[in-house]
GROMACS .gro file of N, CA and C in nm:
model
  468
    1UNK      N    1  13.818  16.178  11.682
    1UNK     CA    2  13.873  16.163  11.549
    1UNK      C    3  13.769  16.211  11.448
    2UNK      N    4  13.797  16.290  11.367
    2UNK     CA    5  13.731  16.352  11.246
    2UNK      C    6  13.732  16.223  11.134
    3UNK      N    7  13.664  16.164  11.146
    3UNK     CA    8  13.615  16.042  11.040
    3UNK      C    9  13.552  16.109  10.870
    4UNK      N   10  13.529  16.179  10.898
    4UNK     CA   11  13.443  16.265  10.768
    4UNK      C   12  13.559  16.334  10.720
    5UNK      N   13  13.637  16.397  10.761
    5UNK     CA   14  13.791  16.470  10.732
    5UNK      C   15  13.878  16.352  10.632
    6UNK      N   16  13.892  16.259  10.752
    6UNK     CA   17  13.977  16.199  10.705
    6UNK      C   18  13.892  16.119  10.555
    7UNK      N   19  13.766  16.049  10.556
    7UNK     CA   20  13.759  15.979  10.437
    7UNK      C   21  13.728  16.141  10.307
    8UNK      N   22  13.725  16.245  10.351
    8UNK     CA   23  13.711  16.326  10.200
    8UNK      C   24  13.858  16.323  10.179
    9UNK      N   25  13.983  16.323  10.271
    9UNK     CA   26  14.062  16.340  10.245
    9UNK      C   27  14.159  16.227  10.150
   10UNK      N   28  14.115  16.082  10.205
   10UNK     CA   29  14.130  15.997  10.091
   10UNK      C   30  14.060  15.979   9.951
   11UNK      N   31  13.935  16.030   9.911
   11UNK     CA   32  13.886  16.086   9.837
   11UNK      C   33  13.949  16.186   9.780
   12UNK      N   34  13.964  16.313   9.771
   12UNK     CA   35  14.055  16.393   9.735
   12UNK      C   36  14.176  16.339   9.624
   13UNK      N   37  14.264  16.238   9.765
   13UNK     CA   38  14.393  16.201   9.682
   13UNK      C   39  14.371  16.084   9.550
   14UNK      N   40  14.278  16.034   9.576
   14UNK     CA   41  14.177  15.949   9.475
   14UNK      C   42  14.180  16.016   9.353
   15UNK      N   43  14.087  16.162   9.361
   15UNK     CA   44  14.037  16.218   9.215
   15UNK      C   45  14.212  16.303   9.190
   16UNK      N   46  14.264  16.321   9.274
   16UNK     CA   47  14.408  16.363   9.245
   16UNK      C   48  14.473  16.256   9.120
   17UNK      N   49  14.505  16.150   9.219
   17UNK     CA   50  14.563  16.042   9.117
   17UNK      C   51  14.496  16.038   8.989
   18UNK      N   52  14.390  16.028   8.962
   18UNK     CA   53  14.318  16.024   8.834
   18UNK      C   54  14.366  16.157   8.741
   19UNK      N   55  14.353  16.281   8.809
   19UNK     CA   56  14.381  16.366   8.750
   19UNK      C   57  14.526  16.354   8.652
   20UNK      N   58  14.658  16.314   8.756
   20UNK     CA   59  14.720  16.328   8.786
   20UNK      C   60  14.787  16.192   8.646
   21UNK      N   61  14.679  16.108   8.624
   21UNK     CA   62  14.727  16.028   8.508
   21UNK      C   63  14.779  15.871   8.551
   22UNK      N   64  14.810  15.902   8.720
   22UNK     CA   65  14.949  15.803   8.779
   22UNK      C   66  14.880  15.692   8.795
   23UNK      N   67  14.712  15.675   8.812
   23UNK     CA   68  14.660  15.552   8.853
   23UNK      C   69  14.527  15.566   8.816
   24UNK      N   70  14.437  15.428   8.908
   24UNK     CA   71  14.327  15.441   8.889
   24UNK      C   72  14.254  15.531   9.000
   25UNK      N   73  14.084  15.534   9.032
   25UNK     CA   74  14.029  15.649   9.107
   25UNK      C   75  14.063  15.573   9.306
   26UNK      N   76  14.173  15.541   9.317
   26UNK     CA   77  14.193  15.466   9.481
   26UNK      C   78  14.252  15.552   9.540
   27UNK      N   79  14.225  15.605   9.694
   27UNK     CA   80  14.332  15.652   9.749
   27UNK      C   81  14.289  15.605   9.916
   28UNK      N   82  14.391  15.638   9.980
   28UNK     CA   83  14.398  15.585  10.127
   28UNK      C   84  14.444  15.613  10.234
   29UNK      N   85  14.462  15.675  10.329
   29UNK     CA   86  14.518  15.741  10.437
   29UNK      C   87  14.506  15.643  10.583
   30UNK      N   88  14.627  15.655  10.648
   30UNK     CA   89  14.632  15.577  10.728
   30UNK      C   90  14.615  15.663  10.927
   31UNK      N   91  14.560  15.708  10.990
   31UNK     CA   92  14.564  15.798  11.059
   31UNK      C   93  14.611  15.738  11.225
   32UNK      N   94  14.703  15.773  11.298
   32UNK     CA   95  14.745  15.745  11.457
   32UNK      C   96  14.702  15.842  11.519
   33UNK      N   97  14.613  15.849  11.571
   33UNK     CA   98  14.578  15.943  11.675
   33UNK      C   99  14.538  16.042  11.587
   34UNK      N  100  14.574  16.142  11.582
   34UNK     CA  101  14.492  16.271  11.502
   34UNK      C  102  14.631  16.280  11.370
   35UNK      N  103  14.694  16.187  11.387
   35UNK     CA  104  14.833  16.281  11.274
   35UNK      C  105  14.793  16.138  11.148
   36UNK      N  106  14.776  16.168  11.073
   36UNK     CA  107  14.807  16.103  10.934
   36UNK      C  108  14.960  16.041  10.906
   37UNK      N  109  14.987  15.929  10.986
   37UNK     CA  110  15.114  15.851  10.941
   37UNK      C  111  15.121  15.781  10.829
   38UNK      N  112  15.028  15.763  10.711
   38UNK     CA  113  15.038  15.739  10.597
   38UNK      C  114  14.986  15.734  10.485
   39UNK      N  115  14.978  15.760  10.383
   39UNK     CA  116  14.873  15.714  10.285
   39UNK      C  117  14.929  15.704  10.147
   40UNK      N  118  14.870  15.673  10.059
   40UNK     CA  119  14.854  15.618   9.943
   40UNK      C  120  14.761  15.635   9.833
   41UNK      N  121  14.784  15.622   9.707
   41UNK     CA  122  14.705  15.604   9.611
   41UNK      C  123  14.738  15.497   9.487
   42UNK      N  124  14.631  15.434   9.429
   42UNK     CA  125  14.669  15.364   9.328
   42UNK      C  126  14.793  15.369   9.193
   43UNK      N  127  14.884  15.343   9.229
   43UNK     CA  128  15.001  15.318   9.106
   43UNK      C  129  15.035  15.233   8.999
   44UNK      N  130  14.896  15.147   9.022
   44UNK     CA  131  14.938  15.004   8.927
   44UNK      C  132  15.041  15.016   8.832
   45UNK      N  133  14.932  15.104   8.729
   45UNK     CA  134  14.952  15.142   8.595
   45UNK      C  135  15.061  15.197   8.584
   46UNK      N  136  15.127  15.324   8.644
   46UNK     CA  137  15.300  15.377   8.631
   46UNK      C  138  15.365  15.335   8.710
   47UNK      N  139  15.380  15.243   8.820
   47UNK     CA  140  15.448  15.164   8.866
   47UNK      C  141  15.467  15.009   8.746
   48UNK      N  142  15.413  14.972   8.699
   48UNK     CA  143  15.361  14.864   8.645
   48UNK      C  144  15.339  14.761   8.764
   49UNK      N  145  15.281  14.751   8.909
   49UNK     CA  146  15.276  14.702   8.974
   49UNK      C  147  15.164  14.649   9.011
   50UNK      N  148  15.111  14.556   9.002
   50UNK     CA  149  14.957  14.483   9.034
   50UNK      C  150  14.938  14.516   9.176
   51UNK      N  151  15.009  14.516   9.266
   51UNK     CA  152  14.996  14.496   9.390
   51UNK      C  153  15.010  14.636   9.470
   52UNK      N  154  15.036  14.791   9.335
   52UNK     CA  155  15.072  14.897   9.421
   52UNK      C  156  14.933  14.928   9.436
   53UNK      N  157  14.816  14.907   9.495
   53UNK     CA  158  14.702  14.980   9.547
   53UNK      C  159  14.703  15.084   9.606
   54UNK      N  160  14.625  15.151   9.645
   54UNK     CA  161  14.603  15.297   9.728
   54UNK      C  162  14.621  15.209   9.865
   55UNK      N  163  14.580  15.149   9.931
   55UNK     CA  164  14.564  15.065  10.064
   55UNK      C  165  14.733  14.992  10.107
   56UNK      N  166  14.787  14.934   9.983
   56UNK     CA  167  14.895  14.854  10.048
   56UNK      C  168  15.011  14.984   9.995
   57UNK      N  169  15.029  15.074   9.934
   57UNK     CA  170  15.128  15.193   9.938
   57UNK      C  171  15.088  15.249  10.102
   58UNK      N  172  14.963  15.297  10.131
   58UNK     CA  173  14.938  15.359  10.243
   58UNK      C  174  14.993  15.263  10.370
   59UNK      N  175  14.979  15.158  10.382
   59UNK     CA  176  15.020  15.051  10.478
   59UNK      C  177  15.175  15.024  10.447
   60UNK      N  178  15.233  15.028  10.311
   60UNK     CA  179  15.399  15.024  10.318
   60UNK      C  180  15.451  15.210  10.399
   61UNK      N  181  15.385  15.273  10.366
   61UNK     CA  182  15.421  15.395  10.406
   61UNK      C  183  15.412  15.460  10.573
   62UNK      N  184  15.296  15.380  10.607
   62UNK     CA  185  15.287  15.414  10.740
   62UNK      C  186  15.345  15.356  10.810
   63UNK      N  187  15.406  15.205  10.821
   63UNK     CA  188  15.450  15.121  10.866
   63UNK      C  189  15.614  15.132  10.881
   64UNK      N  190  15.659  15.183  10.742
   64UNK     CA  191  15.840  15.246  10.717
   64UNK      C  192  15.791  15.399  10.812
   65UNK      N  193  15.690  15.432  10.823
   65UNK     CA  194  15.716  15.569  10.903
   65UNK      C  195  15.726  15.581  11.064
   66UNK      N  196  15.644  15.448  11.111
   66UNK     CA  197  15.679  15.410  11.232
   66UNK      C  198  15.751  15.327  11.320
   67UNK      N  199  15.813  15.242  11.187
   67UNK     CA  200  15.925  15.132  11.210
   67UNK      C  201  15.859  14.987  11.294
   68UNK      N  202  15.728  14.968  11.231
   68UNK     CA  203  15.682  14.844  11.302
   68UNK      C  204  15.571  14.790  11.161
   69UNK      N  205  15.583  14.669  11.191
   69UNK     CA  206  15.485  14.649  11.093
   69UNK      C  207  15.326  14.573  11.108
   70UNK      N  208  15.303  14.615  11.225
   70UNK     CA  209  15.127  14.628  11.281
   70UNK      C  210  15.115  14.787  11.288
   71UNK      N  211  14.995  14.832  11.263
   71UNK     CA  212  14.939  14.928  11.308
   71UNK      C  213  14.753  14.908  11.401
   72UNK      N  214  14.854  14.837  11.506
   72UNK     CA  215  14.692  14.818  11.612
   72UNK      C  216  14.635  14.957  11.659
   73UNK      N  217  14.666  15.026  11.650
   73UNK     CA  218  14.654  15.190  11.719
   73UNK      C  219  14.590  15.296  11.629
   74UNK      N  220  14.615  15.216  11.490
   74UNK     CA  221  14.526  15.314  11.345
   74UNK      C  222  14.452  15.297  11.300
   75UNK      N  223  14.382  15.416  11.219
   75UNK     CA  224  14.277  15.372  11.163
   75UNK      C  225  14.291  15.390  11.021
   76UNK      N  226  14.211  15.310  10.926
   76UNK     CA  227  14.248  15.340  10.767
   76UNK      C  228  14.131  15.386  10.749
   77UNK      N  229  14.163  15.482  10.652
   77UNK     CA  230  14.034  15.600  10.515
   77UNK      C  231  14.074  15.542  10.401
   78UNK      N  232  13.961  15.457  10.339
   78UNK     CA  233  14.021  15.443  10.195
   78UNK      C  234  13.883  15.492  10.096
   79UNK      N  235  13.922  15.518  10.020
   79UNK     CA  236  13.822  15.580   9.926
   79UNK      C  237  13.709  15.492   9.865
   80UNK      N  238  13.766  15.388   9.814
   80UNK     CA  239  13.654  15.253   9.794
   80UNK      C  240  13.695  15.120   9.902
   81UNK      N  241  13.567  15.108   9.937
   81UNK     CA  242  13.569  14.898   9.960
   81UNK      C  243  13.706  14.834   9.908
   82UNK      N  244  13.798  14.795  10.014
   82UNK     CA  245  13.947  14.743   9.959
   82UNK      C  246  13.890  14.621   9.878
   83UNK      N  247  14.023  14.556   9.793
   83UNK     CA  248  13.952  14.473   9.701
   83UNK      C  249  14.018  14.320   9.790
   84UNK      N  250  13.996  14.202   9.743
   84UNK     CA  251  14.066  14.069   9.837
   84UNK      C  252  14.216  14.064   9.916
   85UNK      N  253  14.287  14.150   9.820
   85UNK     CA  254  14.424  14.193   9.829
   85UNK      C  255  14.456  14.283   9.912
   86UNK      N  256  14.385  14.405   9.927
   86UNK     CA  257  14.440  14.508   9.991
   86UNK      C  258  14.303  14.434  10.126
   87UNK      N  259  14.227  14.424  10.130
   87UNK     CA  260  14.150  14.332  10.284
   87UNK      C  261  14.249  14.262  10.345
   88UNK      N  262  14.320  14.179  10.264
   88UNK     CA  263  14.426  14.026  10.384
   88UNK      C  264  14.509  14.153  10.379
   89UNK      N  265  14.545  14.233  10.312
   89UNK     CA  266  14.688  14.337  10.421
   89UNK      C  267  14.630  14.382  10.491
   90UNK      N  268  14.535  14.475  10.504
   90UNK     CA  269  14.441  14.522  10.612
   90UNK      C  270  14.475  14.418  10.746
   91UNK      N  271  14.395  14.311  10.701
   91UNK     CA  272  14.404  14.176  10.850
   91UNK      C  273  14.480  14.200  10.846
   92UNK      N  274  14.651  14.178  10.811
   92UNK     CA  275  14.791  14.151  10.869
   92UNK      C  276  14.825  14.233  10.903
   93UNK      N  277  14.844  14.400  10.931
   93UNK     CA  278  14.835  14.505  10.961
   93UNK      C  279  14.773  14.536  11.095
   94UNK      N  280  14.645  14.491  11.111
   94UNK     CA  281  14.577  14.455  11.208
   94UNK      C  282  14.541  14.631  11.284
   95UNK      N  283  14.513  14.712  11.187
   95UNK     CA  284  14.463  14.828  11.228
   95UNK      C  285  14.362  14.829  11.338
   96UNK      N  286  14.287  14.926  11.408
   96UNK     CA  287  14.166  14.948  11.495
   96UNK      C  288  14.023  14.922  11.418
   97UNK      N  289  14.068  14.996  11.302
   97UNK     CA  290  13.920  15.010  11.207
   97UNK      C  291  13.932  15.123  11.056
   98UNK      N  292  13.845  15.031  11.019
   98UNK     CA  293  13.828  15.072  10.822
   98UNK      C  294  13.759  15.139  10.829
   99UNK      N  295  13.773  15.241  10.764
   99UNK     CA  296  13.625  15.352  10.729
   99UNK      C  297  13.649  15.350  10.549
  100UNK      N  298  13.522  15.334  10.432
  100UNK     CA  299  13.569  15.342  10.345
  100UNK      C  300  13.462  15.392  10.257
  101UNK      N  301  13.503  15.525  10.154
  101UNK     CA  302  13.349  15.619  10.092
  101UNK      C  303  13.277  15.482   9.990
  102UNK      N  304  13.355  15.435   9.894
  102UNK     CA  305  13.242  15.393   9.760
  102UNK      C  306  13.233  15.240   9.851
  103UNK      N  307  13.155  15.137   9.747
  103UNK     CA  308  13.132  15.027   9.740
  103UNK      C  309  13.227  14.948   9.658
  104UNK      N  310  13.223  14.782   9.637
  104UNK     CA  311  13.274  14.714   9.579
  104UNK      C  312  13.171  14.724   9.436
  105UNK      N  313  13.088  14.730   9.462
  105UNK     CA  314  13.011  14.716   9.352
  105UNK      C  315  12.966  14.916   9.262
  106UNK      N  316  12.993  14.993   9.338
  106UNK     CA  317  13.091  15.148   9.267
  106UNK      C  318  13.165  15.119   9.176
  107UNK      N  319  13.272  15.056   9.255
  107UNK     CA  320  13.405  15.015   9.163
  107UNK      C  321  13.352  14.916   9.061
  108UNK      N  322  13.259  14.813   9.040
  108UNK     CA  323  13.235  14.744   8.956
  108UNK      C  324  13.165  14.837   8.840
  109UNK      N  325  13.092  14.937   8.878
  109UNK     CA  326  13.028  14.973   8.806
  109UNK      C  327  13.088  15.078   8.695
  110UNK      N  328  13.208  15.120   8.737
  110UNK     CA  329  13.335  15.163   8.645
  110UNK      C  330  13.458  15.076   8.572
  111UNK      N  331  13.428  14.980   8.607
  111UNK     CA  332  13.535  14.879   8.539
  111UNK      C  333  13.618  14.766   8.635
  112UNK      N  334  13.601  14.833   8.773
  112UNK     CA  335  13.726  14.785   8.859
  112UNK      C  336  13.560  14.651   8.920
  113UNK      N  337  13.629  14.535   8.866
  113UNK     CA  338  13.524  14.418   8.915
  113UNK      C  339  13.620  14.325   9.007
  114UNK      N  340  13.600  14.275   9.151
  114UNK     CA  341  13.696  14.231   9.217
  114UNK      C  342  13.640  14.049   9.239
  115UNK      N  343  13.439  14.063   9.214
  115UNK     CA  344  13.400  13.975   9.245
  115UNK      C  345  13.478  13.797   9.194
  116UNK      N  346  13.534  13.808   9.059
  116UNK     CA  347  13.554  13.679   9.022
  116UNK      C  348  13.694  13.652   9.101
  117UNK      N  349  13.733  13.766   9.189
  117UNK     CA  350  13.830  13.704   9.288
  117UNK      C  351  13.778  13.637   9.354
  118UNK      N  352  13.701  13.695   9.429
  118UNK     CA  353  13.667  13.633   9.528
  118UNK      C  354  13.547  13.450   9.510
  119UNK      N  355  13.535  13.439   9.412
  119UNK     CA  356  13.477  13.373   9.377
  119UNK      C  357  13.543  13.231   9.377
  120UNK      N  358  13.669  13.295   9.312
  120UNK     CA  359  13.809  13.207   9.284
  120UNK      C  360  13.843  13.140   9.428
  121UNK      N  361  13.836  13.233   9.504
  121UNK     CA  362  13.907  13.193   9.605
  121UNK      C  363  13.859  13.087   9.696
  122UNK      N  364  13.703  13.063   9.668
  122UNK     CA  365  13.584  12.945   9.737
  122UNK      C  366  13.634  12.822   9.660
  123UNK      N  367  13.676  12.824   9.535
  123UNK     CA  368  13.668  12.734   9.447
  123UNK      C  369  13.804  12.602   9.509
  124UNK      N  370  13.771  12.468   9.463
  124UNK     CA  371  13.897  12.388   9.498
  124UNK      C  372  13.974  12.471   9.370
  125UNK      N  373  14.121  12.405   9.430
  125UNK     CA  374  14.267  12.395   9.341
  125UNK      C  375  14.210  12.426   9.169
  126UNK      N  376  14.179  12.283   9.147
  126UNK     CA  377  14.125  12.236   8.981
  126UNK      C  378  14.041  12.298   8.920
  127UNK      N  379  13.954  12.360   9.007
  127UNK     CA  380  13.906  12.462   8.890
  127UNK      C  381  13.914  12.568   8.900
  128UNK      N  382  13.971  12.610   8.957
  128UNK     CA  383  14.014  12.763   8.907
  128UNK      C  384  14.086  12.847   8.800
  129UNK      N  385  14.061  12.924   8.734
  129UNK     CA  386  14.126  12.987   8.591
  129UNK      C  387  14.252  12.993   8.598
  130UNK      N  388  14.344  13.039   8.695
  130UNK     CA  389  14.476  12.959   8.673
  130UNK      C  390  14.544  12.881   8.741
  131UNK      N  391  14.574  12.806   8.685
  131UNK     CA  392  14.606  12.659   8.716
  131UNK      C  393  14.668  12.658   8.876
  132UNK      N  394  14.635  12.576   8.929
  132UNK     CA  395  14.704  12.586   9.057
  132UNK      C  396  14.705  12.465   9.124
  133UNK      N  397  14.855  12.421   9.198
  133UNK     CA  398  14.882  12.310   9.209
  133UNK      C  399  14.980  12.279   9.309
  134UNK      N  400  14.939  12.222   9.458
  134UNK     CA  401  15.075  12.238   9.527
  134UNK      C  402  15.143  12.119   9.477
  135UNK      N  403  15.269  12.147   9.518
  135UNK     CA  404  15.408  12.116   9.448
  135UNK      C  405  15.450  12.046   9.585
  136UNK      N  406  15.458  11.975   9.653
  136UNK     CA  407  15.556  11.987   9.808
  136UNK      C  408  15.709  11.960   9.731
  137UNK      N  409  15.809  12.008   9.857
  137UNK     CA  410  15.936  12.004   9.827
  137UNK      C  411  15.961  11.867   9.838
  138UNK      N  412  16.136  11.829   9.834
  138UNK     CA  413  16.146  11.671   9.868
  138UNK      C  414  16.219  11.712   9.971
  139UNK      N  415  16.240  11.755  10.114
  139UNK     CA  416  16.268  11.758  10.186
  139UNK      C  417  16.405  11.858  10.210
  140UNK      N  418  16.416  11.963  10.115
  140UNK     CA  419  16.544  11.987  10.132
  140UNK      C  420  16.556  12.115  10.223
  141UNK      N  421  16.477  12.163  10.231
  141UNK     CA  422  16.457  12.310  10.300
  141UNK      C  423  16.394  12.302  10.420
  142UNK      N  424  16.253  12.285  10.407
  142UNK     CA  425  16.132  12.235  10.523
  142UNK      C  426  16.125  12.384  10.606
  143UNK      N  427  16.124  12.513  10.521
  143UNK     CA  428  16.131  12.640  10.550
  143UNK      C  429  16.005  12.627  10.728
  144UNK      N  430  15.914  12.563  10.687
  144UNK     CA  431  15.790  12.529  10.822
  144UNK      C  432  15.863  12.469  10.934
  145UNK      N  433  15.887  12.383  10.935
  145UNK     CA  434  16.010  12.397  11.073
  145UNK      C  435  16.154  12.423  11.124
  146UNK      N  436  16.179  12.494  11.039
  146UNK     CA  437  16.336  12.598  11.039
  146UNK      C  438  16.212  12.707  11.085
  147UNK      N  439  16.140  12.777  11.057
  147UNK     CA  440  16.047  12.862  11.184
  147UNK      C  441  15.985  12.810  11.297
  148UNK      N  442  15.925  12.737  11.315
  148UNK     CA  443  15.926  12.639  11.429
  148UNK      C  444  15.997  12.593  11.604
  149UNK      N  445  16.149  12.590  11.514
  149UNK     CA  446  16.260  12.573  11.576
  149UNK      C  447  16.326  12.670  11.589
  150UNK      N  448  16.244  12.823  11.511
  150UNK     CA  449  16.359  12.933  11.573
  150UNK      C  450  16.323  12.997  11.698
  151UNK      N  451  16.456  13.011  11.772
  151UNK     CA  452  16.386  13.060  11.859
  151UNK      C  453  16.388  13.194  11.959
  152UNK      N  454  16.398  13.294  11.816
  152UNK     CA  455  16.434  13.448  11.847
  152UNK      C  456  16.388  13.497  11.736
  153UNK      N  457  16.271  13.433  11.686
  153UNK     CA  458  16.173  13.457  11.554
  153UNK      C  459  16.057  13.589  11.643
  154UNK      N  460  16.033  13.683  11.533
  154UNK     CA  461  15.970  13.795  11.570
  154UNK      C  462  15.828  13.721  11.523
  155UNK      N  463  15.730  13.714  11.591
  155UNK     CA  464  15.604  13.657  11.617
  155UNK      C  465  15.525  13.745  11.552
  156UNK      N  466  15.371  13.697  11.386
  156UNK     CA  467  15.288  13.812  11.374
  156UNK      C  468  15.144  13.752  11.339
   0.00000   0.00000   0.00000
């Protein structure tokens, strides 16, 4: 596998998108064997979507291209250090292996700062900047064992 190919090539679609107006400097390629089954670049901003990253477009794309939604067999190129968000899709995805050009702290050094996520995320419930609070139901759903009890549930 051409590892150097593939991360200029997520690079590339990176300074593309920028060019291009559609996002910020992210892009991401998802590769099976030697063929590129997916990739991505950052859309936040003309999507208005928080969650369209270069990493989780490339992982919705490769995943609708192979009709499964693990890719144990791939590898991801992403242009920067994924941020907390696009990492837990990574895990659930459950690729072979990350290869990725900048740093987290690259991206900090242009604007994109991910650290007070992660910071957040050590913290209990109560103090964290937004408010957060489990709620339990009063019993009417119990969605946790209606999965439990199914028993032709697709396992991930």
């Amino acid at each position: 596998m051409n590892h150097q190919y593939y991360i200029d090539y997520a690079c590339k679609l990176a300074a593309e998108n920028v060019k291009s107006g559609k996002g910020g400097p992210f892009g991401a390629v998802i590769v099976r064997g030697d063929h590129i089954i997916g990739e991505g670049t950052n859309l936040v901003t003309s999507l208005h979507d928080p969650t369209a990253h270069a990493e989780i477009q490339a992982i919705r794309n490769a995943t609708s291209s192979i009709g499964h939604f693990e890719l144990g067999d791939c590898v991801i190129y992403s242009s920067c250090e994924p941020c907390p968000m696009c990492l837990g899709a990574i895990y659930w995805a459950r690729p072979k292996a990350l290869y990725f050009a900048y740093t987290k702290k690259d991206a900090a050094a242009i604007g994109f700062d991910d650290d007070f996520i992660y910071q957040e995320i050590n913290k209990p419930y109560q103090e964290r900047k937004i408010q957060t609070t489990q709620l339990k139901e009063c019993g009417t759903a119990n969605p946790m064992r209606a999965w439990m009890e199914k028993e032709d549930k697709v396992e991930y």
